[in-house]
Amino acid sequence: MKKKMLLLNTTVLLGLGGVLSTPTYASTIQDMESQKSQIQNQRQDVQSNIKAASDELTRLQAEQDQMKAQLERLTIAEEENNKKAQKTEADIKETSKQVDQLEKEIKLLQEKLEKRNDILKDRARSLQESGGNVEYLQVLLGSSSFGDFVDRALAVSTIVDADRGILKETKNMQDELKTKQADVKSKLASLEDMKAELDEMTVQLAAQKKQKDALAKELKDKEAKNEELKASLQAKDSSLANEQSTLEQNIKDQKAAEEAARKAAEQAAKEAAKKAAEQAQKAAAAPAEKADSSSAKAEAPKASSNDVAPTSAPAPKASNVVTVGNRWIGNSAYVFGGGRSQSDISHGLFDCSSFVHWAYSQVGVNLGPLGSVSTETLKHAGTQVSSSQMQPGDLVFFDTYKKDGHVGIYVGGGKFIGAQSSTGVAIANMSSGYWKQKFNGRVVRI
């Protein structure tokens, strides 16, 4: 009987052990965990690509912001240059009126001089008819021009006081005529300079407008690409999130199903064992033996971490006047009369002379009052040297709309940096092309 009971208990325990081992559960979880590990690796790769794409988006946004700022500078430059053009037109009209008025005054003076000339000739004839001093006639007949006649006549000591008064008045009128003529020539020269400046300004405005339109198109294209890249990244991220969510839900459902199956099997085994024990008790009429159970403890692995101290690179500093202006390349615009206020400088709005003044001020050199700096003041600011002795940092001058109309800073290698009319601050080649033709050989060492 004991042998029969032992055999029955062994059979029940073997059956229970077979149920509790659940090889299907272990195999399913192992497959799911393996699949999860593969998807996690794939997600790491995708997330790495997303980070790279996000970094590219950040770079594009920064470039976008820079281009917008440049467009704003060009708009300001265009507005300021248009104001200058309108003022120049008004100055031209006003100067033309002054020239017309001077020409009328000169004509009146010439008529008065002619009348004075006739009066003097009549008095000379009267003096001759009345037996006057012959020296007076020699003065008249020996003069080569009316001006020469006046100078000769004043030198003759025998001229009567009445004649001397007329001659002095005539001499004063002649001097006034010469002064008026000089004023007219000066006005005309100024007018021509302003006209040349206006023409140059018109060309520069057109170039700046063309540059602005090109930048606007480039900005629009980059914005479209930016949006396309952003949408693509969002689609990838959404797809990845859905896949991960689906996998996690599947694992959760599978674990729940397997856990339910395990508990059901465990409960069935317990019920079978209980029933078998009851049958054995009835058959042997003896108490059933109790089985001890043991449990195992598992240690969780300890994780270790290493702290890495952040590092930062020192900010670069401009070292000299040749390189200090590089920060404005691509971030500035040319404005006639610009760069003479802190607002202009903050927005990168310069003309050629104000940029030179700013660059030297950054290395501790004062080139005079900022408000009155010009190419004329700068060409007298240092020592004139031969172009064959030109060194980096020297000022170089060019004949554009007028002599010495443009100035820049020589950087070496046949190039100079300056505020150029069509590009703003830029490095240009003076060894060939336009600037070689305009370079007049003037070099000033500060």
Short mmCIF file of C-alpha atoms in Angstrom, two decimals, residues 74-238:
data_model
loop_
_atom_site.label_atom_id
_atom_site.label_comp_id
_atom_site.label_asym_id
_atom_site.label_seq_id
_atom_site.Cartn_x
_atom_site.Cartn_y
_atom_site.Cartn_z
CA LEU A 74 19.67 96.23 -46.56
CA THR A 75 16.18 97.68 -46.21
CA ILE A 76 17.47 100.34 -43.81
CA ALA A 77 20.40 101.05 -46.13
CA GLU A 78 18.07 101.39 -49.10
CA GLU A 79 15.82 103.82 -47.23
CA GLU A 80 18.75 105.93 -46.01
CA ASN A 81 20.39 106.00 -49.44
CA ASN A 82 17.10 107.01 -51.05
CA LYS A 83 16.86 109.91 -48.59
CA LYS A 84 20.39 110.91 -49.52
CA ALA A 85 19.54 110.70 -53.22
CA GLN A 86 16.48 112.93 -52.75
CA LYS A 87 18.51 115.47 -50.76
CA THR A 88 21.22 115.46 -53.44
CA GLU A 89 18.61 116.13 -56.13
CA ALA A 90 17.28 119.03 -54.08
CA ASP A 91 20.81 120.40 -53.61
CA ILE A 92 21.41 120.17 -57.34
CA LYS A 93 18.26 122.17 -58.10
CA GLU A 94 19.12 124.80 -55.49
CA THR A 95 22.69 125.12 -56.74
CA SER A 96 21.47 125.44 -60.32
CA LYS A 97 19.30 128.36 -59.24
CA GLN A 98 22.29 130.01 -57.57
CA VAL A 99 24.39 129.51 -60.69
CA ASP A 100 21.68 131.13 -62.82
CA GLN A 101 21.51 134.08 -60.42
CA LEU A 102 25.30 134.51 -60.48
CA GLU A 103 25.35 134.47 -64.25
CA LYS A 104 22.74 137.24 -64.30
CA GLU A 105 24.79 139.32 -61.86
CA ILE A 106 27.94 138.77 -63.90
CA LYS A 107 26.12 139.93 -67.02
CA LEU A 108 25.01 143.12 -65.23
CA LEU A 109 28.57 143.75 -64.03
CA GLN A 110 29.91 143.29 -67.53
CA GLU A 111 27.39 145.84 -68.83
CA LYS A 112 28.43 148.32 -66.13
CA LEU A 113 32.09 147.80 -66.96
CA GLU A 114 31.41 148.49 -70.60
CA LYS A 115 29.71 151.75 -69.64
CA ARG A 116 32.67 152.69 -67.41
CA ASN A 117 35.00 151.92 -70.26
CA ASP A 118 33.09 154.24 -72.57
CA ILE A 119 33.12 157.02 -69.92
CA LEU A 120 36.89 156.75 -69.47
CA LYS A 121 37.48 156.82 -73.19
CA ASP A 122 35.33 159.97 -73.51
CA ARG A 123 37.24 161.66 -70.70
CA ALA A 124 40.53 160.73 -72.35
CA ARG A 125 39.43 162.32 -75.59
CA SER A 126 38.28 165.46 -73.76
CA LEU A 127 41.63 165.67 -71.97
CA GLN A 128 43.48 165.36 -75.26
CA GLU A 129 41.38 168.07 -76.95
CA SER A 130 42.00 170.46 -74.07
CA GLY A 131 45.75 169.90 -74.16
CA GLY A 132 45.98 167.50 -71.22
CA ASN A 133 48.99 165.48 -70.10
CA VAL A 134 50.18 163.04 -72.79
CA GLU A 135 51.00 160.37 -70.19
CA TYR A 136 47.32 159.71 -69.80
CA LEU A 137 47.03 158.98 -73.54
CA GLN A 138 50.06 156.68 -73.40
CA VAL A 139 48.43 154.77 -70.60
CA LEU A 140 45.27 154.31 -72.68
CA LEU A 141 47.00 153.50 -75.96
CA GLY A 142 49.63 151.23 -74.42
CA SER A 143 47.28 148.98 -72.48
CA SER A 144 46.75 145.44 -73.78
CA SER A 145 43.35 144.96 -72.16
CA PHE A 146 40.80 146.79 -70.09
CA GLY A 147 42.18 145.27 -66.92
CA ASP A 148 45.67 146.32 -67.91
CA PHE A 149 44.32 149.78 -68.71
CA VAL A 150 42.82 150.12 -65.22
CA ASP A 151 46.06 149.05 -63.57
CA ARG A 152 48.10 151.46 -65.72
CA ALA A 153 45.69 154.35 -65.24
CA LEU A 154 45.77 154.06 -61.44
CA ALA A 155 49.56 154.22 -61.55
CA VAL A 156 49.64 157.57 -63.35
CA SER A 157 50.04 160.32 -60.77
CA THR A 158 48.72 163.07 -63.04
CA ILE A 159 45.16 161.71 -63.29
CA VAL A 160 42.70 164.11 -61.78
CA ASP A 161 40.82 163.14 -58.62
CA ALA A 162 37.52 162.74 -60.47
CA ASP A 163 39.06 160.24 -62.89
CA ARG A 164 40.82 158.44 -60.07
CA GLY A 165 37.46 157.93 -58.28
CA ILE A 166 35.89 156.43 -61.38
CA LEU A 167 38.86 154.15 -61.91
CA LYS A 168 38.85 152.95 -58.31
CA GLU A 169 35.16 152.19 -58.53
CA THR A 170 35.81 150.33 -61.77
CA LYS A 171 38.67 148.41 -60.18
CA ASN A 172 36.39 147.35 -57.29
CA MET A 173 33.74 146.22 -59.73
CA GLN A 174 36.37 144.25 -61.63
CA ASP A 175 37.50 142.52 -58.43
CA GLU A 176 33.88 141.76 -57.59
CA LEU A 177 33.47 140.23 -61.03
CA LYS A 178 36.46 137.96 -60.50
CA THR A 179 35.10 136.89 -57.10
CA LYS A 180 31.72 136.14 -58.61
CA GLN A 181 33.35 134.13 -61.38
CA ALA A 182 35.32 132.12 -58.83
CA ASP A 183 32.11 131.46 -56.89
CA VAL A 184 30.42 130.27 -60.06
CA LYS A 185 33.28 127.88 -60.86
CA SER A 186 33.25 126.55 -57.30
CA LYS A 187 29.49 126.06 -57.42
CA LEU A 188 29.73 124.29 -60.75
CA ALA A 189 32.51 122.02 -59.49
CA SER A 190 30.45 121.19 -56.41
CA LEU A 191 27.44 120.54 -58.58
CA GLU A 192 29.43 118.14 -60.78
CA ASP A 193 30.71 116.28 -57.71
CA MET A 194 27.19 115.93 -56.34
CA LYS A 195 25.94 114.72 -59.72
CA ALA A 196 28.74 112.13 -59.88
CA GLU A 197 27.94 111.07 -56.32
CA LEU A 198 24.27 110.73 -57.22
CA ASP A 199 25.09 108.56 -60.24
CA GLU A 200 27.33 106.35 -58.13
CA MET A 201 24.62 106.12 -55.49
CA THR A 202 22.06 105.02 -58.07
CA VAL A 203 24.32 102.18 -59.18
CA GLN A 204 24.90 101.13 -55.59
CA LEU A 205 21.20 101.20 -54.76
CA ALA A 206 20.47 98.98 -57.74
CA ALA A 207 23.19 96.54 -56.65
CA GLN A 208 21.87 96.46 -53.09
CA LYS A 209 18.32 95.91 -54.33
CA LYS A 210 19.49 93.03 -56.51
CA GLN A 211 21.33 91.52 -53.55
CA LYS A 212 18.27 91.88 -51.35
CA ASP A 213 16.05 90.14 -53.90
CA ALA A 214 18.56 87.29 -54.21
CA LEU A 215 18.71 86.90 -50.45
CA ALA A 216 14.92 86.93 -50.23
CA LYS A 217 14.66 84.09 -52.76
CA GLU A 218 17.37 82.13 -50.99
CA LEU A 219 15.59 82.63 -47.68
CA LYS A 220 12.31 81.42 -49.16
CA ASP A 221 13.94 78.29 -50.60
CA LYS A 222 15.65 77.46 -47.32
CA GLU A 223 12.44 77.98 -45.40
CA ALA A 224 10.70 75.48 -47.70
CA LYS A 225 13.48 72.93 -47.22
CA ASN A 226 13.39 73.56 -43.50
CA GLU A 227 9.66 72.87 -43.34
CA GLU A 228 10.06 69.75 -45.48
CA LEU A 229 12.83 68.43 -43.23
CA LYS A 230 10.81 69.26 -40.13
CA ALA A 231 7.75 67.40 -41.47
CA SER A 232 9.90 64.40 -42.38
CA LEU A 233 11.40 64.29 -38.90
CA GLN A 234 7.98 64.54 -37.30
CA ALA A 235 6.71 61.66 -39.45
CA LYS A 236 9.70 59.51 -38.48
CA ASP A 237 9.28 60.34 -34.82
CA SER A 238 5.55 59.56 -34.96
#
